[in-house]
Coordinates of C-alpha atoms and ligand atoms in Angstrom, one line a residue:
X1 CA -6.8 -1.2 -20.0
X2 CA -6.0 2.6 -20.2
X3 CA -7.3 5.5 -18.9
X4 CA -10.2 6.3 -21.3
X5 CA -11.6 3.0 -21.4
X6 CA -11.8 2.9 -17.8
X7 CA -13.3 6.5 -17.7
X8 CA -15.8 5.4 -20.0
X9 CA -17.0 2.2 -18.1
X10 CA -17.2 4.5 -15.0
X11 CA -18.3 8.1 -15.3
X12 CA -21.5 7.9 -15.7
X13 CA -22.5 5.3 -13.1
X14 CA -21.2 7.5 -10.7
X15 CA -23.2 10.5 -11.8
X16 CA -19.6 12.6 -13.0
X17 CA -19.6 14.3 -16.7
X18 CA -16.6 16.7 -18.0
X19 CA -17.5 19.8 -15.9
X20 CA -19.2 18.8 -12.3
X21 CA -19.6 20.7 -9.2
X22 CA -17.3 20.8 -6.2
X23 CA -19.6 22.1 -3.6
X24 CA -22.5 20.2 -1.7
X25 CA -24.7 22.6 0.6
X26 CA -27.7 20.5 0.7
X27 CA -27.8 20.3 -3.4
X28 CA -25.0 21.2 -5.7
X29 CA -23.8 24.5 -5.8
X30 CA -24.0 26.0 -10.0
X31 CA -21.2 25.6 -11.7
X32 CA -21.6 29.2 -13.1
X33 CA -19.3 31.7 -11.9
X34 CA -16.9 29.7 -9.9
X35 CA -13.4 29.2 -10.7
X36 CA -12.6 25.4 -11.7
X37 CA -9.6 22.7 -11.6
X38 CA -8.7 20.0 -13.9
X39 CA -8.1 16.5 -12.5
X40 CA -5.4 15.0 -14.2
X41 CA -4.4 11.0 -14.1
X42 CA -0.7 10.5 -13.2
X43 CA -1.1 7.6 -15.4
X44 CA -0.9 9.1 -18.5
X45 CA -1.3 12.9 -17.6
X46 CA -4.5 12.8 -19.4
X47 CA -7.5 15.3 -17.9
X48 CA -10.1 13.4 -16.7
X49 CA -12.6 15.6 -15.7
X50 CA -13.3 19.6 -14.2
X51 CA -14.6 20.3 -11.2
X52 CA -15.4 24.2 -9.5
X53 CA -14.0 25.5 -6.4
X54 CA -15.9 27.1 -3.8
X55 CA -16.6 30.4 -3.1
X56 CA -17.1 32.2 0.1
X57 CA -20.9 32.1 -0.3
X58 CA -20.4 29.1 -0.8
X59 CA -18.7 27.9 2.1
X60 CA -21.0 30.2 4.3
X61 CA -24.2 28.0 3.2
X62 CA -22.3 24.9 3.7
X63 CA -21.4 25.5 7.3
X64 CA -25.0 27.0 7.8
X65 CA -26.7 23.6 6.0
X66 CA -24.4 21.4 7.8
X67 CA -25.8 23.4 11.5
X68 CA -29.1 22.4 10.4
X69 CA -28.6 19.1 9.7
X70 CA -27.0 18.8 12.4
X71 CA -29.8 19.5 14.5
X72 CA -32.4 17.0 13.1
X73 CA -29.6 14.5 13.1
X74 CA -28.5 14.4 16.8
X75 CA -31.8 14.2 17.7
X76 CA -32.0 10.4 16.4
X77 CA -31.1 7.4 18.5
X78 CA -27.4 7.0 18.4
X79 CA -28.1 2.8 17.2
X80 CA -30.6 4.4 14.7
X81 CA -27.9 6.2 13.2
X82 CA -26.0 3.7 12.9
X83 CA -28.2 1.3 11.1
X84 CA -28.0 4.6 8.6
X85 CA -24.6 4.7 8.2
X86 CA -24.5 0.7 7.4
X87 CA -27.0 1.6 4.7
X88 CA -24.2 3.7 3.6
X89 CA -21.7 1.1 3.9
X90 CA -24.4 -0.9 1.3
X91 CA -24.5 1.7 -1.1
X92 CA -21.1 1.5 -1.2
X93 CA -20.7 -1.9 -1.6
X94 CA -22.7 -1.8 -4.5
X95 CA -20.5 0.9 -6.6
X96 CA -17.1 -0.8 -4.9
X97 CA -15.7 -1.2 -8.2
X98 CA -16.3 1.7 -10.5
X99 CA -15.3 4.4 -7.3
X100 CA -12.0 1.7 -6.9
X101 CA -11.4 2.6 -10.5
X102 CA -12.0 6.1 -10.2
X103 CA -9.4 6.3 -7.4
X104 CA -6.9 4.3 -9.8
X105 CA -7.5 6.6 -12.6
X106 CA -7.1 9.6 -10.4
X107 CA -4.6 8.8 -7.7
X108 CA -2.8 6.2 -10.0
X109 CA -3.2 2.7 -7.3
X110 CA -3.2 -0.5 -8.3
X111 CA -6.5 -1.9 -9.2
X112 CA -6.5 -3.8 -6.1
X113 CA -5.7 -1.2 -3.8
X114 CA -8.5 1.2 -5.8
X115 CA -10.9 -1.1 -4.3
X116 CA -9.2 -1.9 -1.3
X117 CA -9.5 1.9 -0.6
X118 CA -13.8 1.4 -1.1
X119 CA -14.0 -1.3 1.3
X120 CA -11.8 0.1 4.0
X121 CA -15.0 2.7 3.6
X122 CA -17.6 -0.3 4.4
X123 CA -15.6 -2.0 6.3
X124 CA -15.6 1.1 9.2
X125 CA -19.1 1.5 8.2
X126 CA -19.5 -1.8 9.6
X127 CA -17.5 -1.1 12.5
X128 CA -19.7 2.4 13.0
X129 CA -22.7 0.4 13.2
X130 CA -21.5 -2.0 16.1
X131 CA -20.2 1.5 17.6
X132 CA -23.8 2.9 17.7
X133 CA -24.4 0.8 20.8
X134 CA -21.7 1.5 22.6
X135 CA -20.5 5.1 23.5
X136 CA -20.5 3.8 26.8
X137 CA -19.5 6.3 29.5
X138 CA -18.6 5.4 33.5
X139 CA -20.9 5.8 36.7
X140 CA -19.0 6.9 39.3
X141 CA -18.9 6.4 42.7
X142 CA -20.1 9.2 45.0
X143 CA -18.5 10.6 48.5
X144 CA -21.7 12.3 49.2
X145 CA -24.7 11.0 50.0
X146 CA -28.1 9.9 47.6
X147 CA -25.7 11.2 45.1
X148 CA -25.2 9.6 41.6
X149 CA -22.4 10.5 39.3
X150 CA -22.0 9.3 35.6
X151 CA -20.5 10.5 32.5
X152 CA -22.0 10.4 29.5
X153 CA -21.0 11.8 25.4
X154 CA -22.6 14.1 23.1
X155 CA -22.2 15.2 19.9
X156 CA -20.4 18.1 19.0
X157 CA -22.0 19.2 16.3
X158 CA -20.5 19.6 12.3
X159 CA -17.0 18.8 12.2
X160 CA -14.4 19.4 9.5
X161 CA -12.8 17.0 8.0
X162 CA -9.2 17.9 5.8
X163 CA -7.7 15.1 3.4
X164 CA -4.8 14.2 1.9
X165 CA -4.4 12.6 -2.3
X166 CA -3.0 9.3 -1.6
X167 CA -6.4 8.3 0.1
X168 CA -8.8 10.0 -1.4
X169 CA -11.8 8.7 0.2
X170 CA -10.6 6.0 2.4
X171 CA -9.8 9.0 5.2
X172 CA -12.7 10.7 4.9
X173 CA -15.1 8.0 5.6
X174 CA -12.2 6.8 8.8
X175 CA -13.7 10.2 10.6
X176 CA -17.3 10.4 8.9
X177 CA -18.8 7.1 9.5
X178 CA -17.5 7.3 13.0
X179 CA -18.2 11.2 13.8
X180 CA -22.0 10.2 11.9
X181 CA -23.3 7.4 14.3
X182 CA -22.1 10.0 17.2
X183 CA -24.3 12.1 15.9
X184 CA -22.5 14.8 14.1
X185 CA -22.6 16.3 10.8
X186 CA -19.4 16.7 8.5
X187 CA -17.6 19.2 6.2
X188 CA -15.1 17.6 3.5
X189 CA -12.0 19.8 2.3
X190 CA -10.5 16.8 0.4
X191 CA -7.3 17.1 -1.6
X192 CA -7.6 18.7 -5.0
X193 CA -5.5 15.8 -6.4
X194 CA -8.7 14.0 -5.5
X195 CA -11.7 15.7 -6.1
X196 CA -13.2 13.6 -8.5
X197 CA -13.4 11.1 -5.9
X198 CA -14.8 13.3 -3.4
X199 CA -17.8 13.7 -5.4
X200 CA -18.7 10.6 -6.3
X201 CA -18.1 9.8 -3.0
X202 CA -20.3 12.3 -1.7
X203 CA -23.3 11.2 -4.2
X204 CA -23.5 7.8 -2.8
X205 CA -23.5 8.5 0.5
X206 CA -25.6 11.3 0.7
X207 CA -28.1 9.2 -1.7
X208 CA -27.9 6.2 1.2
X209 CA -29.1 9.1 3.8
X210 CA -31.9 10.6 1.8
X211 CA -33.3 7.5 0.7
X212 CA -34.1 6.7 3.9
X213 CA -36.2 9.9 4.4
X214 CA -33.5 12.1 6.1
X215 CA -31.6 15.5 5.1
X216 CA -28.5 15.0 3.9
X217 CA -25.6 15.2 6.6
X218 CA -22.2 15.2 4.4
X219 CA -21.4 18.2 3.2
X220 CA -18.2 19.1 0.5
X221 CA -15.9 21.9 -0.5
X222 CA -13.5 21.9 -3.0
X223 CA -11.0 24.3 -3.4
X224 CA -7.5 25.9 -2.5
X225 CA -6.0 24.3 0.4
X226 CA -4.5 27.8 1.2
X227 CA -7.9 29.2 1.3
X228 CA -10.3 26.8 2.3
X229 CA -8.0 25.0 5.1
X230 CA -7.6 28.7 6.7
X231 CA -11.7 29.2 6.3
X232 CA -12.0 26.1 8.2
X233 CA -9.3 25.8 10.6
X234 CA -10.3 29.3 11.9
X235 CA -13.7 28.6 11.8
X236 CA -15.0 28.5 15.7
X237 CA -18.7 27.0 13.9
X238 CA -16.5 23.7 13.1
X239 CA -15.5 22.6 16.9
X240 CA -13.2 20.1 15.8
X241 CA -10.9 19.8 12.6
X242 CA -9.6 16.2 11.2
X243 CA -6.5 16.8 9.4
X244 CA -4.8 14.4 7.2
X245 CA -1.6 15.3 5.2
X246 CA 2.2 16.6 5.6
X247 CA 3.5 18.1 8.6
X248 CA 4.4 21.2 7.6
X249 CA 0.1 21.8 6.8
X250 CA -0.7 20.0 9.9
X251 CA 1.4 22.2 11.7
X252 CA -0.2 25.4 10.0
X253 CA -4.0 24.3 10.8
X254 CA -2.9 23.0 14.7
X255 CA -2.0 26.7 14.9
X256 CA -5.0 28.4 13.7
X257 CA -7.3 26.1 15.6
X258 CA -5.8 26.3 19.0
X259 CA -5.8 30.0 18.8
X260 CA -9.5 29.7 18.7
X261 CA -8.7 26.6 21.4
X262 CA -10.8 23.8 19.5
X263 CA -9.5 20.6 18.8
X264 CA -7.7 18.8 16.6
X265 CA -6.8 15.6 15.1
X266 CA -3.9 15.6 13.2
X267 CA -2.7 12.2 11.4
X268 CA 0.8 13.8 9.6
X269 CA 3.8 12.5 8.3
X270 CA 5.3 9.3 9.1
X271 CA 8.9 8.2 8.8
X272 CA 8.6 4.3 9.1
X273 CA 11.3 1.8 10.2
X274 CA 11.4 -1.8 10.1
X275 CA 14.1 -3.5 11.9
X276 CA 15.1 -7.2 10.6
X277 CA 17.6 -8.8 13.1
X278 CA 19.3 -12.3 12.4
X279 CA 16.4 -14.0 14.0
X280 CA 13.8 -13.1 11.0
X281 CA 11.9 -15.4 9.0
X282 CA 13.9 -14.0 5.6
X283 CA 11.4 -14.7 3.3
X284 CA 8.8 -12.9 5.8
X285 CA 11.3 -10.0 6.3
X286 CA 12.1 -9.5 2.7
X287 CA 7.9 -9.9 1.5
X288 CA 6.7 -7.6 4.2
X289 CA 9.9 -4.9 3.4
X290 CA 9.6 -4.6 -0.1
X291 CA 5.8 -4.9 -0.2
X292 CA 5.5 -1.8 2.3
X293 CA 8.3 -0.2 0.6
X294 CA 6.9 -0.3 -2.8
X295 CA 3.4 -0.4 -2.7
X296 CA 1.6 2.8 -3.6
X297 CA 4.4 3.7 -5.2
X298 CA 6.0 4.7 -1.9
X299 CA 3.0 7.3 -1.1
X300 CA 2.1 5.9 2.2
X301 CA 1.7 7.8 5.3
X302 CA 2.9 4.2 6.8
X303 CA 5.6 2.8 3.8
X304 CA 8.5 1.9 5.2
X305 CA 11.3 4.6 4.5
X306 CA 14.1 3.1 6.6
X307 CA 15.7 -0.6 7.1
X308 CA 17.9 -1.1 9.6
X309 CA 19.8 -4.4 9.1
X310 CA 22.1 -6.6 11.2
X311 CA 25.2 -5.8 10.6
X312 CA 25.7 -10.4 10.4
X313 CA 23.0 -10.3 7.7
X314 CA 23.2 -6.9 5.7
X315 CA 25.1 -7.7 2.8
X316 CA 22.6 -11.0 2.0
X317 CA 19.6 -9.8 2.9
X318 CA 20.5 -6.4 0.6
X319 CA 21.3 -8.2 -2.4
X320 CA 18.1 -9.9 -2.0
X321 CA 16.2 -7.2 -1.6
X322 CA 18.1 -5.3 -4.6
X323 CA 16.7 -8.8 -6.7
X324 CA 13.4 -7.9 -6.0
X325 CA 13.5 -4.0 -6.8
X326 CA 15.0 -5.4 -10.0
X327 CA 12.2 -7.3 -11.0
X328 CA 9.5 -5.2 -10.1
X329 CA 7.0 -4.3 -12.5
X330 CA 6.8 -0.5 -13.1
X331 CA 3.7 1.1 -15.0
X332 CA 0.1 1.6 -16.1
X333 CA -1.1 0.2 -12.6
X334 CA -4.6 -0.5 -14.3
X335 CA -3.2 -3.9 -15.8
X336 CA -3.0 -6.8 -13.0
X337 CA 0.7 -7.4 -12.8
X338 CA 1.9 -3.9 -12.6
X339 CA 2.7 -4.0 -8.7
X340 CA 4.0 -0.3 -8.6
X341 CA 2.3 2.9 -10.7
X342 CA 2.9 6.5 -10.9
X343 CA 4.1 9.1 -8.4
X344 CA 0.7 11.6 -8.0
X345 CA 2.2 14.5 -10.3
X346 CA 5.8 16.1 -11.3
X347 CA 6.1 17.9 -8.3
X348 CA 6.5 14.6 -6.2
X349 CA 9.0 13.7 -9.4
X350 CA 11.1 16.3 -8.5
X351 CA 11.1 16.0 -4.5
X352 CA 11.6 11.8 -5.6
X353 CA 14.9 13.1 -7.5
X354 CA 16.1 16.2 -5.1
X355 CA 15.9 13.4 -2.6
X356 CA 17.9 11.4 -4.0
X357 CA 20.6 14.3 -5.1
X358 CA 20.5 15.4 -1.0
X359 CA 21.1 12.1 0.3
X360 CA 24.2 11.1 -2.5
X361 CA 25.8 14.6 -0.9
X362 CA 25.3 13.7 2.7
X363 CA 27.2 10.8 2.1
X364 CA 24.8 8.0 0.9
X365 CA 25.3 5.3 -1.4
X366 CA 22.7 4.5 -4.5
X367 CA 22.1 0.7 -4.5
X368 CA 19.4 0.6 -7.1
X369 CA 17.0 3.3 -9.1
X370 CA 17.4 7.1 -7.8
X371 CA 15.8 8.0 -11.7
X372 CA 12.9 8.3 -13.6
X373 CA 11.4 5.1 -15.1
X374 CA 10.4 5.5 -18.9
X375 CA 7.3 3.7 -19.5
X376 CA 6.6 3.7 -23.3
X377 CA 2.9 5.0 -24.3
X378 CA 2.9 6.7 -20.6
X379 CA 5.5 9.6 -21.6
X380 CA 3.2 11.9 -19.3
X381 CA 2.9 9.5 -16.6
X382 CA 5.0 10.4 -13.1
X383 CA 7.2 7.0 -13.2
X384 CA 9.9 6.8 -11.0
X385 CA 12.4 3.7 -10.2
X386 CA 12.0 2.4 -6.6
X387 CA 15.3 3.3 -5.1
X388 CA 17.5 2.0 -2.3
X389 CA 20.2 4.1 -0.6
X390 CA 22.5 3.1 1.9
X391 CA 22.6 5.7 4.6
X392 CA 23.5 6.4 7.6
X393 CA 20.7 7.7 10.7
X394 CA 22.2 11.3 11.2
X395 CA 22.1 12.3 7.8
X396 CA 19.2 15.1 7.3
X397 CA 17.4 13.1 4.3
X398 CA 17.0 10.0 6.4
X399 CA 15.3 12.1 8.8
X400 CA 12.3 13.9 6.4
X401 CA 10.0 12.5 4.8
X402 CA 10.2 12.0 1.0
X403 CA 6.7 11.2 -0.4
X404 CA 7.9 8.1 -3.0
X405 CA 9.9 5.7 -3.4
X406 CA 13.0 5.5 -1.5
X407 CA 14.4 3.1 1.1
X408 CA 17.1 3.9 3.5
X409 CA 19.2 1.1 4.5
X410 CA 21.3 1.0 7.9
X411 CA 23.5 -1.5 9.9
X412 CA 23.2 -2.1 13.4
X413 CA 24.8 -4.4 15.7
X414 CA 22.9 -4.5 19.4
X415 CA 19.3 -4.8 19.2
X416 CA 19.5 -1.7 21.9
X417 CA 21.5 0.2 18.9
X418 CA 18.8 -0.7 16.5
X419 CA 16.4 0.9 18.0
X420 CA 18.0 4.0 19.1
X421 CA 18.7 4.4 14.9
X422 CA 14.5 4.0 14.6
X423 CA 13.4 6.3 17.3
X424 CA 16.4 8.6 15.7
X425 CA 13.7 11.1 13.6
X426 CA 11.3 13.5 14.3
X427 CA 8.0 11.4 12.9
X428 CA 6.7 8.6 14.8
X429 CA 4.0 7.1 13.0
X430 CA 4.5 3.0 12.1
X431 CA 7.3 0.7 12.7
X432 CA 8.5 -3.4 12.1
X433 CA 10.3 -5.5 13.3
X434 CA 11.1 -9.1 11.7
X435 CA 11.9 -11.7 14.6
X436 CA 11.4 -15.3 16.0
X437 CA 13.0 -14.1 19.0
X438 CA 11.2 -13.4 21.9
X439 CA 13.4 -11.0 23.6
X440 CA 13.9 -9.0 20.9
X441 CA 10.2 -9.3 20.0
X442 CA 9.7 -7.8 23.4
X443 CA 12.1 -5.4 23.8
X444 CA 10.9 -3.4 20.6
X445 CA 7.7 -3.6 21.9
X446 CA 8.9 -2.4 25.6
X447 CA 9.0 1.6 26.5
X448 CA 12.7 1.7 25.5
X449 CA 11.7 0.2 22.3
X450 CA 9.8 2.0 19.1
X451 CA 8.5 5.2 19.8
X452 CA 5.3 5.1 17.4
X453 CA 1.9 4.7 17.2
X454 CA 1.8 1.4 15.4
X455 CA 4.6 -1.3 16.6
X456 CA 4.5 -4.3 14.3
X457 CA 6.1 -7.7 14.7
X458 CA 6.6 -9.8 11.7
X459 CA 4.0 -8.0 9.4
X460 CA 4.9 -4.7 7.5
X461 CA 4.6 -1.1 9.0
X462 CA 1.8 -0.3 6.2
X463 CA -1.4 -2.1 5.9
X464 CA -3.4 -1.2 9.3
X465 CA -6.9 -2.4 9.2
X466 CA -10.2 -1.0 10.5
X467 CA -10.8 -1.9 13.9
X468 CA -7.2 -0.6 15.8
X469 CA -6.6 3.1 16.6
X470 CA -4.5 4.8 13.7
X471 CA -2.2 7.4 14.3
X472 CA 1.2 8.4 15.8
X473 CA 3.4 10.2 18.0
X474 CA 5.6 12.6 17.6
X475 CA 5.5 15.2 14.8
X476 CA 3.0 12.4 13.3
X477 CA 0.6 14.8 15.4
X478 CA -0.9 12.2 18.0
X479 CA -4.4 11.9 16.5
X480 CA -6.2 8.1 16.1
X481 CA -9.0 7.3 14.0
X482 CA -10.5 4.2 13.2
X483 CA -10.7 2.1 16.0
X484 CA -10.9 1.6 19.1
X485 CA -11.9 4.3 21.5
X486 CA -11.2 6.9 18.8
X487 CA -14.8 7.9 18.5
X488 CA -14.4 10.0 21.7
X489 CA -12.5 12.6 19.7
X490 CA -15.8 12.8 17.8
X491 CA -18.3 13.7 21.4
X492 CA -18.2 15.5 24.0
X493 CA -18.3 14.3 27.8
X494 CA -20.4 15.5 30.1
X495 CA -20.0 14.8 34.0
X496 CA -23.3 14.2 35.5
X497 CA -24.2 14.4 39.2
X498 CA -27.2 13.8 40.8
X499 CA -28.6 14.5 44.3
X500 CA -31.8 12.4 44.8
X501 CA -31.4 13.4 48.5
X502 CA -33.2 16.1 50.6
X503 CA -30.1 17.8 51.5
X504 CA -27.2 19.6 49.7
X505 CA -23.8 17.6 51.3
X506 CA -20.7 18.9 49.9
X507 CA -17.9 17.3 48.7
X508 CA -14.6 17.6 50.5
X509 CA -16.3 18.2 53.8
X510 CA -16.9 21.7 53.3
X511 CA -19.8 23.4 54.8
X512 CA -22.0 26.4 53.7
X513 CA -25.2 26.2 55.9
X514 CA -27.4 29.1 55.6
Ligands
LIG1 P1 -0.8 18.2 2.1 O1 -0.4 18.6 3.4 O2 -0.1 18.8 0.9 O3 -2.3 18.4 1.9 C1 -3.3 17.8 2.7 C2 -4.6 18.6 2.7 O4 -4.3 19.9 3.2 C3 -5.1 18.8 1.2 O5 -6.5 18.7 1.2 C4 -4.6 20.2 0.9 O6 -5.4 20.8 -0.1 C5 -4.8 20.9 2.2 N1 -4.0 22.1 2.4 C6 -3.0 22.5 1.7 N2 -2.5 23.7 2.2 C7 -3.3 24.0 3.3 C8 -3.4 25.1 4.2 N3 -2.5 26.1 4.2 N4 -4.3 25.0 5.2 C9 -5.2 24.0 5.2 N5 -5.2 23.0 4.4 C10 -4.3 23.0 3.4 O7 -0.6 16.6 2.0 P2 -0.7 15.6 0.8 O8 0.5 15.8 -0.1 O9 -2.1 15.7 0.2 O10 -0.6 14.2 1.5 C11 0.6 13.5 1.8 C12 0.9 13.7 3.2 O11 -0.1 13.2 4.1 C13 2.2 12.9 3.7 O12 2.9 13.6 4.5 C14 1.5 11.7 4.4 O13 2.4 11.1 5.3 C15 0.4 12.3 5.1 N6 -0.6 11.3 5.4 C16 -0.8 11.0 6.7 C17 -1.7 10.0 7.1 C18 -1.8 9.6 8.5 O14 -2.8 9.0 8.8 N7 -0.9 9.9 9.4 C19 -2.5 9.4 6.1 C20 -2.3 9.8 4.8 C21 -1.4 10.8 4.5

């Protein structure tokens, strides 16, 4: 399969044609007069479609139409919106593989991971639903007499929601569905590496929520990060901003909101380890490795970027892995036993190659790749080799995050030294171990152990699933979505106290009798 045949099959079933437009305000903003962008496929650097940017007067009637909505929309039953958003999840289903497709062509995954991407989108759809009935808050004991005290959670109204290209959609609905059965509106800045996606995105699930009789409550706007991140991270209308991407924009927007002191959630960079001591399951340790290492092509927030090895099994377990990177299959990730496609454009190229050229002059060693891969027919694809280089923890490169490819290898010798090389870099997202040994097991799981959000053991640092909270510590910005209790980032709390008595006690003793 290639590009164009793909493009065919799906353009049109998802309502997309050669020019569409980038902004949703209730309808779609004209095309006329706005400028536009090209989406290209890393596959084969073929354009796929155009798509406009928004304008200010734009942006000012999305924010408006997104207020509105928002107040017809709160105003339903919190488990009535959520029955809504599992309609959305069932649109969804239903277009599950032509929008997996779409984010293949676009963001150049696997055809697996394409749709994998769609029903991590139904699959927290799903999850919103059971969520509707249970934004539970506490009642709380009273010191003062007839006195009642609970808590209970609002919504906050329209919420922004920033996303990064290597999940184009995936992200989006992580916050929306979520932020929806709370009862708040959304605007959409996604990435402009994957605004086709956004769109068709956009059209399903809005169609889901007007079908069923009610105004439409996702909103979109395409454009330059530089412009529309500032518009919404300084815009006091949105209370809270969702931000996925790199650290150094995650950074920017944390600043601009917290001048105006609204909130944040900020899922950045990640720097992932995974530690395989002489206790692993090899087979497991070398699967869940170069599975996490590769996959994506390396542009995960969680792929693992580090490997620290025992210093008893390093040499074996290396030549193992170097095997595997051998055989890997490299290419046009739309056929079924290409495991690894393109990087997202030739910017990430170069970073993929400066990387490698920084980490050969602080002293590392190139085991495997470090170049481009030549793909013939895919000359304008982004192919890179997955690399492996053995490093050492203080050098600078092992420290930053390279968005592709590349594998770090270390030795260790004390399971205490291990994890002082993991915890050794600013990010503190995912993290592995590989271990049939309990006191290991337990140890990188203790508060001496890995610093992150997401501790694994025996499973791979990528690959989190609907259901946990997602998100990490450190300059990985301390945001979770997804799971758990995370919906509380989308409501407010209220404190509640009720006197059902005839008199007016105080708390704390204190008296005021007039
Ligand atoms: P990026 O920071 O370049 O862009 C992210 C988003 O910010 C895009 O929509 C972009 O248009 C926008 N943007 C750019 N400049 C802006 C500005 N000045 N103000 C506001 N917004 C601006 O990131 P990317 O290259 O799209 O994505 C890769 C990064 O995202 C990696 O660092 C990866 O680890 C991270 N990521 C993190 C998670 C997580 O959950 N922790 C998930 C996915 C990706």
């Amino acid at each position: 399969m290639d590009v164009n045949e793909v493009k065919k099959e799906i353009m049109e079933k998802l309502e997309l044609g050669e020019l569409n437009s980038g902004v949703f305000y209730g309808e779609w903003a004209p095309v006329e007069g706005r400028d536009t962008l090209t989406s290209y496929s890393p596959i084969d650097g073929s354009p796929i479609a155009k798509v406009t940017m928004a304008t200010k007067e734009d942006y000012e009637k999305v924010i408006k139409k997104a207020q509105e909505s928002f107040e017809v929309w709160s105003d339903i039953p919190a488990p009535k919106r959520g029955w809504i958003v599992r309609e959305i999840g069932n649109e969804l289903r239903k277009y599950k593989r032509e929008l997996g497709r779409l984010v293949s062509i676009e963001g150049g995954k696997t055809l697996t991971e394409g749709e994998g991407e769609v029903q991590e989108m139904i699959d927290i759809a799903d999850f919103a639903l059971g969520l509707s009935r249970q934004f539970y808050g506490l009642t709380i004991a009273s010191e003062r007499e007839h006195h009642r005290m609970y808590e209970q959670w609002l919504p906050i109204g329209p919420i922004g929601v920033i996303t990064s290209f290597n999940f184009p959609c995936a992200v989006w609905a992580w916050n929306t569905m979520i932020a929806s059965a709370a009862g708040d509106t959304s605007v959409w800045k996604p990435s402009s590496k994957g605004a086709l996606v956004a769109i068709a995105t956009m059209k399903i699930a809005n169609r889901a929520v007007e079908g069923l009789g009610y105004p439409p409550i996702f909103f979109l706007v395409v454009g330059r990060g530089r412009e529309v991140g500032e518009w919404m991270s300084t815009d006091t209308r949105l209370p809270l901003i969702s931000f996925t991407g790199s650290i150094p924009t995650g950074k920017r927007i944390a600043e601009n909101v917290a001048k105006r002191l609204g909130r944040t959630i900020l899922e950045l960079g990640g720097n992932n380890a995974a530690i395989v001591t002489p206790k692993a399951d090899t087979t497991t340790a070398l699967k869940g490795v170069a599975f996490r290492a590769l996959a994506t092509a390396g542009q995960r927030c969680t792929t693992t970027r580090r490997l620290i090895l025992h210093e008893s099994i390093y040499d074996d377990f290396l030549a193992k892995l170097k095997n595997i990177y051998e055989k890997v299959s490299i290419g046009n990730p739309l056929e079924k036993e290409v495991l690894m496609g393109p990087l997202i454009d030739e910017k990430a190229v170069e970073n993929y190659l400066n990387a490698v050229k920084l980490a050969q002059e602080q002293g590392g060693k190139l085991i495997y790749g470090g170049e481009r891969a030549k793909i013939s027919g895919f000359e304008n694809g982004h192919y890179v080799k997955p690399t492996i280089i053995e490093a050492n923890p203080d050098m600078e490169i092992v420290k930053t995050e390279t968005f592709a490819p590349i594998l770090y290898v270390m030795k260790y010798r004390t399971i205490e030294e291990a994890l002082e090389i993991h915890n050794n870099v600013p990010q503190g997202l995912s993290s592995a171990i590989f271990t049939t040994d309990l006191q290991e097991e337990e140890y990188f799981l203790s508060h001496r152990g890995s610093d992150c959000g997401i501790a694994n053991v025996n499973t791979s640092t990528a690959g989190a699933e609907i259901g946990g909270a997602f998100g990490g510590e450190k300059e990985t910005g301390g945001g979770r979505e997804s799971g758990s209790d995370a919906w509380k980032a989308y409501m407010r709390r209220q404190t509640v106290t009720i006197n059902y008595g005839k008199d007016l006690p105080l708390a704390q003793g204190v008296k005021f009798d007039i």
